[in-house]
mmCIF file of C-alpha atoms and ligand atoms in Angstrom:
data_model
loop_
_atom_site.group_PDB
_atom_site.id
_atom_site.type_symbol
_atom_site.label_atom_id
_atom_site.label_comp_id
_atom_site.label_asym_id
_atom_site.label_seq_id
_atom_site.Cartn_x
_atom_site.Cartn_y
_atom_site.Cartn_z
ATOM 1 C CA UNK O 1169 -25.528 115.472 69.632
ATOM 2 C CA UNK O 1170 -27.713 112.657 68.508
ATOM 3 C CA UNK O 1171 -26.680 109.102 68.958
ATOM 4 C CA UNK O 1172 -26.501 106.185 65.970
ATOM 5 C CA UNK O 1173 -28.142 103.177 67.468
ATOM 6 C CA UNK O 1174 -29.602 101.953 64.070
ATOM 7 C CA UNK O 1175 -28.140 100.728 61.127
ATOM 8 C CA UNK O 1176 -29.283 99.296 57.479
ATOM 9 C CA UNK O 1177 -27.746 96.359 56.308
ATOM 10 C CA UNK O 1178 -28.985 96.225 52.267
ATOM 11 C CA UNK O 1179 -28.519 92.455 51.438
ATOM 12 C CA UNK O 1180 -30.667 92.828 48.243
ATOM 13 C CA UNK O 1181 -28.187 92.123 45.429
ATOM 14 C CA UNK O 1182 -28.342 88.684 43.478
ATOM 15 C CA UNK O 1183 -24.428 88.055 43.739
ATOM 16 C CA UNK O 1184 -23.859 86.669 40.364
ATOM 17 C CA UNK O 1185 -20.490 85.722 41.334
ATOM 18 C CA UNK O 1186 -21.172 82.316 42.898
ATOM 19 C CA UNK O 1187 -23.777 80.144 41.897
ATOM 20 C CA UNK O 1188 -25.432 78.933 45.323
ATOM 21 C CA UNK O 1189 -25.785 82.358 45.669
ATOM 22 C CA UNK O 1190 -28.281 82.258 42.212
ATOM 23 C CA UNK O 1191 -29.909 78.936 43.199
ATOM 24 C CA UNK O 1192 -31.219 78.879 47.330
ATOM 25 C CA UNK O 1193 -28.013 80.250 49.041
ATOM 26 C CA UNK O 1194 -27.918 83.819 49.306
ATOM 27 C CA UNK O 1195 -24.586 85.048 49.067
ATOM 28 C CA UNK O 1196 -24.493 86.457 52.763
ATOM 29 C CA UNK O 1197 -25.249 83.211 53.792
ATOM 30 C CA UNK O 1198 -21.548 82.032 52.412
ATOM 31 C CA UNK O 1199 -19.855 80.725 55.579
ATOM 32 C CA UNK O 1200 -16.225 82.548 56.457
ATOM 33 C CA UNK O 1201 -14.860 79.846 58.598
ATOM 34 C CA UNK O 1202 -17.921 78.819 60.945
ATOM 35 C CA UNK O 1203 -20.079 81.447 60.378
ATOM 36 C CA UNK O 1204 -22.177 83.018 57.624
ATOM 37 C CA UNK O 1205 -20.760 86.493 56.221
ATOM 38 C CA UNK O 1206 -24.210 88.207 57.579
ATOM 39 C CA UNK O 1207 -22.871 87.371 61.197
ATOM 40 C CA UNK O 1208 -19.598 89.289 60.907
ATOM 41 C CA UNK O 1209 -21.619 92.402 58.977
ATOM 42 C CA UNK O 1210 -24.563 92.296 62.141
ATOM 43 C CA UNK O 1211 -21.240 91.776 64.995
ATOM 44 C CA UNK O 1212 -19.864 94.975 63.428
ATOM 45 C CA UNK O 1213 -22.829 97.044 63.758
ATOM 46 C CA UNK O 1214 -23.064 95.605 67.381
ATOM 47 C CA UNK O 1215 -20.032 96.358 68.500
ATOM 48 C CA UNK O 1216 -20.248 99.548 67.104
ATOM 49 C CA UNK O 1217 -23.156 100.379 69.811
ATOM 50 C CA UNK O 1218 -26.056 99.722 67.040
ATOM 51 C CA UNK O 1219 -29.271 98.605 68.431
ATOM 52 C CA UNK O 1220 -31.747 98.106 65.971
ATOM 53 C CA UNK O 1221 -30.694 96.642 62.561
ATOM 54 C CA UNK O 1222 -32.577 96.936 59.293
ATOM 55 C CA UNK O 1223 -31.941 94.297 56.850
ATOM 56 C CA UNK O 1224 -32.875 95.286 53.788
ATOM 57 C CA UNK O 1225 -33.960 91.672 51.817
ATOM 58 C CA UNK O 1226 -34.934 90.498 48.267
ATOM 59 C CA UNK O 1227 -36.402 88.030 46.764
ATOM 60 C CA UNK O 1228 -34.814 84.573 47.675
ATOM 61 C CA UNK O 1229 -33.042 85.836 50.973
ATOM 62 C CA UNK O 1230 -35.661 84.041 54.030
ATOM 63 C CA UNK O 1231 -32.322 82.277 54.670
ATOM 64 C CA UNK O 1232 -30.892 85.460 55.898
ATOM 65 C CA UNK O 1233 -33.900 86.061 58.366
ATOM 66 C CA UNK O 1234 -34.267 82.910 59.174
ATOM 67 C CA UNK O 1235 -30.658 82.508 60.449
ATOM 68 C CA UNK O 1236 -31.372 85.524 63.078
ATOM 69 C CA UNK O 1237 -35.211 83.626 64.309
ATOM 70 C CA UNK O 1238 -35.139 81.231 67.173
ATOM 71 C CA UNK O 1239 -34.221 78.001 66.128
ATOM 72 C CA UNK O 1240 -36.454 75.442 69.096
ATOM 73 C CA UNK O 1241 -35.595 72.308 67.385
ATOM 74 C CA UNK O 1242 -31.718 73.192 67.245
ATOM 75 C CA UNK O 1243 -31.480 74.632 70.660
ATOM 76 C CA UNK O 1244 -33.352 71.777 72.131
ATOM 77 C CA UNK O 1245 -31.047 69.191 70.738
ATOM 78 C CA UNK O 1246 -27.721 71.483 71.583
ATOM 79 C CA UNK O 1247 -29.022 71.506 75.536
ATOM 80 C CA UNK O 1248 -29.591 67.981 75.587
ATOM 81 C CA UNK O 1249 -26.401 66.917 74.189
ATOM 82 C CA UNK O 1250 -24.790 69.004 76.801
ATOM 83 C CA UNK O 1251 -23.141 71.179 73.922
ATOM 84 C CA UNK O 1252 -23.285 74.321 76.235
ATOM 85 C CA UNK O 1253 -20.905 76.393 73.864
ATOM 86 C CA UNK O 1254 -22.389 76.165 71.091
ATOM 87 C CA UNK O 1255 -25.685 76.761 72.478
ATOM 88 C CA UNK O 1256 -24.276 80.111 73.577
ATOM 89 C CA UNK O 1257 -23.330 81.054 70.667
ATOM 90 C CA UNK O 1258 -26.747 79.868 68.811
ATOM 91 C CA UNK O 1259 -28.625 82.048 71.528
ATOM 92 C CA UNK O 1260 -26.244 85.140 70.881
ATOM 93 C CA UNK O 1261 -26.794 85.361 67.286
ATOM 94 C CA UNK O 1262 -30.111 86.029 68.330
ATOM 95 C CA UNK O 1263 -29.818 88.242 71.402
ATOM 96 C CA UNK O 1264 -27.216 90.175 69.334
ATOM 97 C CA UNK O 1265 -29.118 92.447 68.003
ATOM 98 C CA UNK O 1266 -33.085 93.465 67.097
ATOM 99 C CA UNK O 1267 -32.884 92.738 63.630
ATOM 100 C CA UNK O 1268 -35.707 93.897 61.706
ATOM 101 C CA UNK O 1269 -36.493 92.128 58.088
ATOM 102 C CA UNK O 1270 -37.633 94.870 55.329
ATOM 103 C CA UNK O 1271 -38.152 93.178 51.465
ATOM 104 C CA UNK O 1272 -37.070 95.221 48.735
ATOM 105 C CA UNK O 1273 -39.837 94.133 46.402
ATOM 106 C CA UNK O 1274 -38.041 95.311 43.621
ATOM 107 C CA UNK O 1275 -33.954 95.947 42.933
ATOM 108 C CA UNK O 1276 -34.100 99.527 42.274
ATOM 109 C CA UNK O 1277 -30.562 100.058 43.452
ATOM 110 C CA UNK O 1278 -28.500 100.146 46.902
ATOM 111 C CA UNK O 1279 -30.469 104.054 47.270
ATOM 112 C CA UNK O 1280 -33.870 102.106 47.039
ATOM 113 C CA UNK O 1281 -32.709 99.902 49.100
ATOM 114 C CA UNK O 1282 -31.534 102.364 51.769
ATOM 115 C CA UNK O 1283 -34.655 104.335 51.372
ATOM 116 C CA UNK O 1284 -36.499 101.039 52.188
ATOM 117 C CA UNK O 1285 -35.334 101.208 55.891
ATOM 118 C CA UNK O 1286 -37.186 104.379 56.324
ATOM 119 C CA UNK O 1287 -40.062 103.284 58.166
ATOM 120 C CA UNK O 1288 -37.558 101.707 60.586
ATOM 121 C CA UNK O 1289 -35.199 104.703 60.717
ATOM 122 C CA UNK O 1290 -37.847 107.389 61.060
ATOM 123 C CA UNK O 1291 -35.776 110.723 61.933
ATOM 124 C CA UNK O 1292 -32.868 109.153 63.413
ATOM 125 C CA UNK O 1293 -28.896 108.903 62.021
ATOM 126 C CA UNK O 1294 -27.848 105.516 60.787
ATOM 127 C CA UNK O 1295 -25.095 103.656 59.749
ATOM 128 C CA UNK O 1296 -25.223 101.708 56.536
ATOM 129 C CA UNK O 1297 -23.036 98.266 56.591
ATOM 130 C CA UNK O 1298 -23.094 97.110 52.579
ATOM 131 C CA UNK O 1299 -24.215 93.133 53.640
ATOM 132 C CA UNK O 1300 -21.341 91.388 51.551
ATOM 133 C CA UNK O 1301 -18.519 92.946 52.848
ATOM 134 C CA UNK O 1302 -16.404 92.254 55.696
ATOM 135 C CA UNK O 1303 -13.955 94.671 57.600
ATOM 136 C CA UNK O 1304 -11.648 93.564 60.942
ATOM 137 C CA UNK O 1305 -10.217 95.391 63.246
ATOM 138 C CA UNK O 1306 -7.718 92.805 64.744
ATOM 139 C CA UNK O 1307 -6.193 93.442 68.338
ATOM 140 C CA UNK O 1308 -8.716 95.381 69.982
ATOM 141 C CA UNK O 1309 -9.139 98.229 67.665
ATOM 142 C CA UNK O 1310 -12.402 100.077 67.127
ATOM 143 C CA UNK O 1311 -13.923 98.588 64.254
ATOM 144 C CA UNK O 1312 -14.904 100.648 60.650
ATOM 145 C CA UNK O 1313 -18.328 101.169 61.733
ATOM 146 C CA UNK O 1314 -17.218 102.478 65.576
ATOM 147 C CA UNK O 1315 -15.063 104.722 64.126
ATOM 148 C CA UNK O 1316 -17.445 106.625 62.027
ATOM 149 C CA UNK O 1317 -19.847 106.585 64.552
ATOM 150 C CA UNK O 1318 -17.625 108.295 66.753
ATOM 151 C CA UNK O 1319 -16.732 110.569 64.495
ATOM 152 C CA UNK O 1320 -20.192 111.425 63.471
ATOM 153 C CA UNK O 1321 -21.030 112.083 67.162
ATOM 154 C CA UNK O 1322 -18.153 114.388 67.166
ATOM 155 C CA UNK O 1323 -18.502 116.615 64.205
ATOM 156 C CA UNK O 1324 -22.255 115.948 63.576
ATOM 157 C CA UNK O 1325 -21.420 115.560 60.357
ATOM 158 C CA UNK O 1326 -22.404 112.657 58.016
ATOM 159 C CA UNK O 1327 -19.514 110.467 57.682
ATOM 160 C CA UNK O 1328 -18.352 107.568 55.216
ATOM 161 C CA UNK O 1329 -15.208 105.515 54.934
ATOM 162 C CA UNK O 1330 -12.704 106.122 52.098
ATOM 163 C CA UNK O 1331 -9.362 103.306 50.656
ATOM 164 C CA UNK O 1332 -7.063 104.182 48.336
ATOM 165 C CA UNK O 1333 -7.071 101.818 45.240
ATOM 166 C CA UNK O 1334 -5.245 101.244 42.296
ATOM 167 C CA UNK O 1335 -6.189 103.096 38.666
ATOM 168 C CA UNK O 1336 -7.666 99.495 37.008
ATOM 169 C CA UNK O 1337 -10.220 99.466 40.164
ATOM 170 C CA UNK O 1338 -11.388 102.848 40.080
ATOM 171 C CA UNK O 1339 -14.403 102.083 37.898
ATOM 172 C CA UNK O 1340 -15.532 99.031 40.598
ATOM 173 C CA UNK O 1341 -16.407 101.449 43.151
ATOM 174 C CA UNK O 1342 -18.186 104.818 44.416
ATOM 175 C CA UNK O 1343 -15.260 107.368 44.521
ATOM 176 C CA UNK O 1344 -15.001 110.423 46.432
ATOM 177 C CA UNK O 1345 -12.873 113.580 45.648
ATOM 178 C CA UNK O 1346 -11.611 115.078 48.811
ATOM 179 C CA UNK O 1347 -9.714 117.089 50.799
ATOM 180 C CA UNK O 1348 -7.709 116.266 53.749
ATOM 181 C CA UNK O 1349 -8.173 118.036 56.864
ATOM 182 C CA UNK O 1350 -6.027 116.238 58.989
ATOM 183 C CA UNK O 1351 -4.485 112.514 58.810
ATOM 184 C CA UNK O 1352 -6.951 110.526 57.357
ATOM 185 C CA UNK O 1353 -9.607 112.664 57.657
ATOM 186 C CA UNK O 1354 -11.165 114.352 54.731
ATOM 187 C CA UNK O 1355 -13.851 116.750 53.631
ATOM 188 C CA UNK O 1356 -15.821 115.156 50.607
ATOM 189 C CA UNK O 1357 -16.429 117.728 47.369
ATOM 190 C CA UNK O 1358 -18.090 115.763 45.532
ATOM 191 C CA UNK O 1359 -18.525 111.522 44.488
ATOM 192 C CA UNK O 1360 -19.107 109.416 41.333
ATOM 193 C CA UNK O 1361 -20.363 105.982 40.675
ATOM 194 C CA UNK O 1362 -18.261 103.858 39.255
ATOM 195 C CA UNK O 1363 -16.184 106.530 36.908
ATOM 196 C CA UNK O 1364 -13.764 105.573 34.316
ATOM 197 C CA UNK O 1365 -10.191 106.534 35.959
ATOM 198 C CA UNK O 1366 -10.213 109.260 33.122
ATOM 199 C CA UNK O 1367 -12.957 110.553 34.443
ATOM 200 C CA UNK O 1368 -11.773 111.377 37.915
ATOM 201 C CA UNK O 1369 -8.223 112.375 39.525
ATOM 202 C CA UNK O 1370 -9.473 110.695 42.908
ATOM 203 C CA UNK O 1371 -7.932 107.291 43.737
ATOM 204 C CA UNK O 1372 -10.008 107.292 47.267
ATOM 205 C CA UNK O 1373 -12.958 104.438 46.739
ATOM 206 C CA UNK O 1374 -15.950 103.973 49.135
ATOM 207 C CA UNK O 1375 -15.441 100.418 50.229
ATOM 208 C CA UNK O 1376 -19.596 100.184 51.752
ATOM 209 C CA UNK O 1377 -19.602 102.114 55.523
ATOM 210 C CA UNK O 1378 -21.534 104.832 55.862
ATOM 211 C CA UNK O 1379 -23.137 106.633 59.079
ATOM 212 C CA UNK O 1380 -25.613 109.209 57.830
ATOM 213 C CA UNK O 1381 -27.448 112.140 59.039
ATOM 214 C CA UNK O 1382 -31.553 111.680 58.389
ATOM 215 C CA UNK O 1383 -31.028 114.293 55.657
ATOM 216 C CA UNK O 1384 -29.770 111.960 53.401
ATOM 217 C CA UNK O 1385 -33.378 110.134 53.790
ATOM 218 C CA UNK O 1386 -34.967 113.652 52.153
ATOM 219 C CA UNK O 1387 -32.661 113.311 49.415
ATOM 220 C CA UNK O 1388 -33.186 110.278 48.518
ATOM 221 C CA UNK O 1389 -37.285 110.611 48.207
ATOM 222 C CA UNK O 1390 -36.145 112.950 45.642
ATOM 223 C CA UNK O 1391 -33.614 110.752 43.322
ATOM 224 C CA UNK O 1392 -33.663 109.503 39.937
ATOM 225 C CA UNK O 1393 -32.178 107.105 38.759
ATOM 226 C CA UNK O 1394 -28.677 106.905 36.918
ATOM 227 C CA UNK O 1395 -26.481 104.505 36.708
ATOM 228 C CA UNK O 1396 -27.490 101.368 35.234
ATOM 229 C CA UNK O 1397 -31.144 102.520 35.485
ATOM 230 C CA UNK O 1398 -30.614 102.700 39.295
ATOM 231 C CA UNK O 1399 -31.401 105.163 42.546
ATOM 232 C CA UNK O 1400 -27.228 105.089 43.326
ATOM 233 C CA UNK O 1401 -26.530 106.093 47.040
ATOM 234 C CA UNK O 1402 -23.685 107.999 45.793
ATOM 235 C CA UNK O 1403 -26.224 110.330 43.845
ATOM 236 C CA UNK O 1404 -27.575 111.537 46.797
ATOM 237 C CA UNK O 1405 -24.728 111.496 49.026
ATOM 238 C CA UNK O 1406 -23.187 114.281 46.444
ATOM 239 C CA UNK O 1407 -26.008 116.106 47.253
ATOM 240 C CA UNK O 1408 -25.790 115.558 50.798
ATOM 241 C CA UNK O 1409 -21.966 116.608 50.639
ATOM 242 C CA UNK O 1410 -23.115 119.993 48.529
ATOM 243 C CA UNK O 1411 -25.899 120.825 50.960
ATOM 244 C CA UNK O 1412 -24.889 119.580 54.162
ATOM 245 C CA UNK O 1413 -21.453 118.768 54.594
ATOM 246 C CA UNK O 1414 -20.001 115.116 54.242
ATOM 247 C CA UNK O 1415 -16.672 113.543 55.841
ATOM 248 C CA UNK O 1416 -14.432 110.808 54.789
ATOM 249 C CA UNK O 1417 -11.863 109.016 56.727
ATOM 250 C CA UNK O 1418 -9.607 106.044 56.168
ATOM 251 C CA UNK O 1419 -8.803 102.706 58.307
ATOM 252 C CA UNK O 1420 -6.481 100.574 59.428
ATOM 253 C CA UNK O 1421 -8.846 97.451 59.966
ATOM 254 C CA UNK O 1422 -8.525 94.264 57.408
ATOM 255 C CA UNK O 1423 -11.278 94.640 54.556
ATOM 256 C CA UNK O 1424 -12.777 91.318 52.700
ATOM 257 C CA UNK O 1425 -15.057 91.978 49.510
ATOM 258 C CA UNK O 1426 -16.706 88.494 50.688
ATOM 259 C CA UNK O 1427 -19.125 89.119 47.421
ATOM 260 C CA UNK O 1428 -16.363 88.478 45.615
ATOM 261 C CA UNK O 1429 -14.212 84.991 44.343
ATOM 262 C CA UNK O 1430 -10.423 86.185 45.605
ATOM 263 C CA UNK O 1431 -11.919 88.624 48.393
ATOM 264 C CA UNK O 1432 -14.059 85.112 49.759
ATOM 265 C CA UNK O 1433 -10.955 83.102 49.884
ATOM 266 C CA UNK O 1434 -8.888 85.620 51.370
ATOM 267 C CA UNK O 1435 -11.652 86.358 54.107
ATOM 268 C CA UNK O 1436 -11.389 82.628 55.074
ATOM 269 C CA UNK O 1437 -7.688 82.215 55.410
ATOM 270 C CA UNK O 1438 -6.784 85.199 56.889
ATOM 271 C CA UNK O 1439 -10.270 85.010 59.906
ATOM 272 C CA UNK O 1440 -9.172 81.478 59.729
ATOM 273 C CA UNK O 1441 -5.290 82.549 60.434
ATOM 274 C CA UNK O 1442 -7.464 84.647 64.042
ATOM 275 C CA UNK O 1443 -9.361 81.940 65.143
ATOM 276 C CA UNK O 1444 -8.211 80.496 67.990
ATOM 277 C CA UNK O 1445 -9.022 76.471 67.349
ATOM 278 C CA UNK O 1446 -7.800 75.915 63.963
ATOM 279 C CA UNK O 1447 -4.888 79.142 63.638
ATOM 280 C CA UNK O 1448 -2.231 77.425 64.197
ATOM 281 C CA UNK O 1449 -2.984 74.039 62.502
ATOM 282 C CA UNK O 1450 -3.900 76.466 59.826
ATOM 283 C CA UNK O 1451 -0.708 78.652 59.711
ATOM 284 C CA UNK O 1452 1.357 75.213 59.477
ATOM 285 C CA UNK O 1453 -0.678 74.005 56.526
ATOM 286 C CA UNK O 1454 -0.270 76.955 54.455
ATOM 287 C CA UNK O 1455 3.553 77.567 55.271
ATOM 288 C CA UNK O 1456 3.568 73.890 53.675
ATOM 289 C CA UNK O 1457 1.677 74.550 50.968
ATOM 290 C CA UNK O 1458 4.015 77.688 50.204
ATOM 291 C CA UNK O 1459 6.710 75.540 50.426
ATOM 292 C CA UNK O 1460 5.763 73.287 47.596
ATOM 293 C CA UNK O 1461 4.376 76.172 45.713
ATOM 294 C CA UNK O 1462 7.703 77.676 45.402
HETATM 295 C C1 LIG D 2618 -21.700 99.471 45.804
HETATM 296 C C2 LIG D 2618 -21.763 101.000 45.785
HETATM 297 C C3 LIG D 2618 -20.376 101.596 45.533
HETATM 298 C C4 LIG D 2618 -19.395 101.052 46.549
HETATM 299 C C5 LIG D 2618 -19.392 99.512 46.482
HETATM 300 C C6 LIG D 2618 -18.498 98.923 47.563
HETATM 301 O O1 LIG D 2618 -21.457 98.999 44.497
HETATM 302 O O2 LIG D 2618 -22.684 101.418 44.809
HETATM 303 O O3 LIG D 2618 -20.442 103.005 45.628
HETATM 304 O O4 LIG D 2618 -18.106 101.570 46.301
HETATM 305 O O5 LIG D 2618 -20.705 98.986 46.689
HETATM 306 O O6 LIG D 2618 -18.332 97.553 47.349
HETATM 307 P P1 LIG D 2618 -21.656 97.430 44.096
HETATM 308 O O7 LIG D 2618 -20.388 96.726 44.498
HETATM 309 O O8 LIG D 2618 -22.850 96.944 44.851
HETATM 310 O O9 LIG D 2618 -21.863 97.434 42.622
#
């Protein structure tokens, strides 16, 4: 039984939908209530038992690398000021996790990108955290990435996460056809990017967790590109379903689409809602603001 202690995080995509994000801000540099979206994709992997993390960067992302380097000047000042707290959680960014920069020199897709990590990944499994997205597990609960890692340890199968969404949002997202096995827990028969809802009778989307056998890596040497004149992951993880097997299960933690306007806003009030200093002053404002909304 092989273990997953690596994971890719592909934070290559522009992320059209704000416009820091097309200027100097990368869009996983976005802050979520005190911390940049990059920190809660990286704390997942962690607490999922990853080790090693392979960020997979474009053009215009050193912000994202820089965030994980050592910071002298701003640890420095934190220590002198006696700001012990924060300090500790500057220095844990870093300790979190070995986080290993690769550049995508050129956006050939989120399968280029996942190829990129190769050199990293050699002949290991990995899981494969999509960089804009953020999933919570609130009370204690495993977290997305956990899960499937357990579950991959267990079956030694490749395994991704599956949602159910609604017919207008089946075209937004990689969709699997499957077959349940047992509550929540699915064999995949086959995928397709981004299908028109005529196109498929499968309402169960891939919402960007993955934990992967190395086969997938083979595969992917070996793909063309489709959609959008891209190498799509979902390609080659039909063909990794065909020849090798593929699970899906579903979850029960919170996801945010942080890439996105709505999903951003939601992320913030909701992780906002959690956070123990500002919850509750947080939870009055908006019961106001419902109030006078009515
Ligand atoms: C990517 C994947 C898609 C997946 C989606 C999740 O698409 O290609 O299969 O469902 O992420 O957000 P993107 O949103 O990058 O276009």
């Amino acid at each position: 039984m092989s273990k997953v202690k690596k994971a890719i995080i592909p934070a290559a995509g522009l992320g059209t939908r704000f416009l820091p994000a097309t200027k100097t801000v990368p869009k996983e540099m976005l802050t979520i209530v005190d911390a940049p979206i990059i920190f809660y994709v990286v704390e997942e992997a962690v607490k999922a038992g990853i080790e090693d993390i392979v960020l997979i960067a474009g053009r215009g992302k050193h912000a994202i690398e820089d965030f994980f380097d050592t910071s002298y000047e701003l640890e420095d000042r934190l220590a002198k000021d006696g700001k012990e707290k924060l300090l500790e959680r500057v220095t844990k960014i870093r300790e979190m996790a070995n986080v290993i920069s690769i550049r995508q020199k050129h956006a050939l897709g989120l399968g280029h990108a996942v190829l990129s990590g190769l050199p990293i990944i050699g002949k290991e499994p990995f899981a494969v955290l999509l960089g804009d997205e953020i999933t919570m597990g609130f009370h204690n609960e495993p977290n997305v990435t956990a899960q499937l890692v357990r579950s991959f340890e267990e079956t030694n199968t490749s395994t991704i996460s599956v949602m159910k969404v609604e017919e207008k949002d089946v075209s937004k997202y990689g969709i699997a056809e499957v077959e349940e096995k047992t509550t929540g827990f699915f064999k995949v028969n086959s995928l397709i990017e981004k299908p028109k809802p005529s196109e498929t009778q499968s309402r169960w989307a891939l919402p960007g967790r993955y934990v992967f056998d190395n086969r997938i890596m083979d595969i992917l040497k070996e793909a063309k590109p489709t959609l959008n004149g891209e190498i799509q992951l979902t390609d080659s993880m039909k063909v990794l379903c065909q020849r090798h097997g593929l699970n899906a299960m579903t979850f029960t933690a919170q996801r945010y689409d942080a890439g996105d306007k709505l999903g951003y806003l939601q992320a913030n009030i909701e992780l906002g809602l959690q956070n123990p200093e500002l919850g509750a002053e947080l939870k009055k404002y908006i019961l106001q603001l419902a109030q006078s909304l009515k």
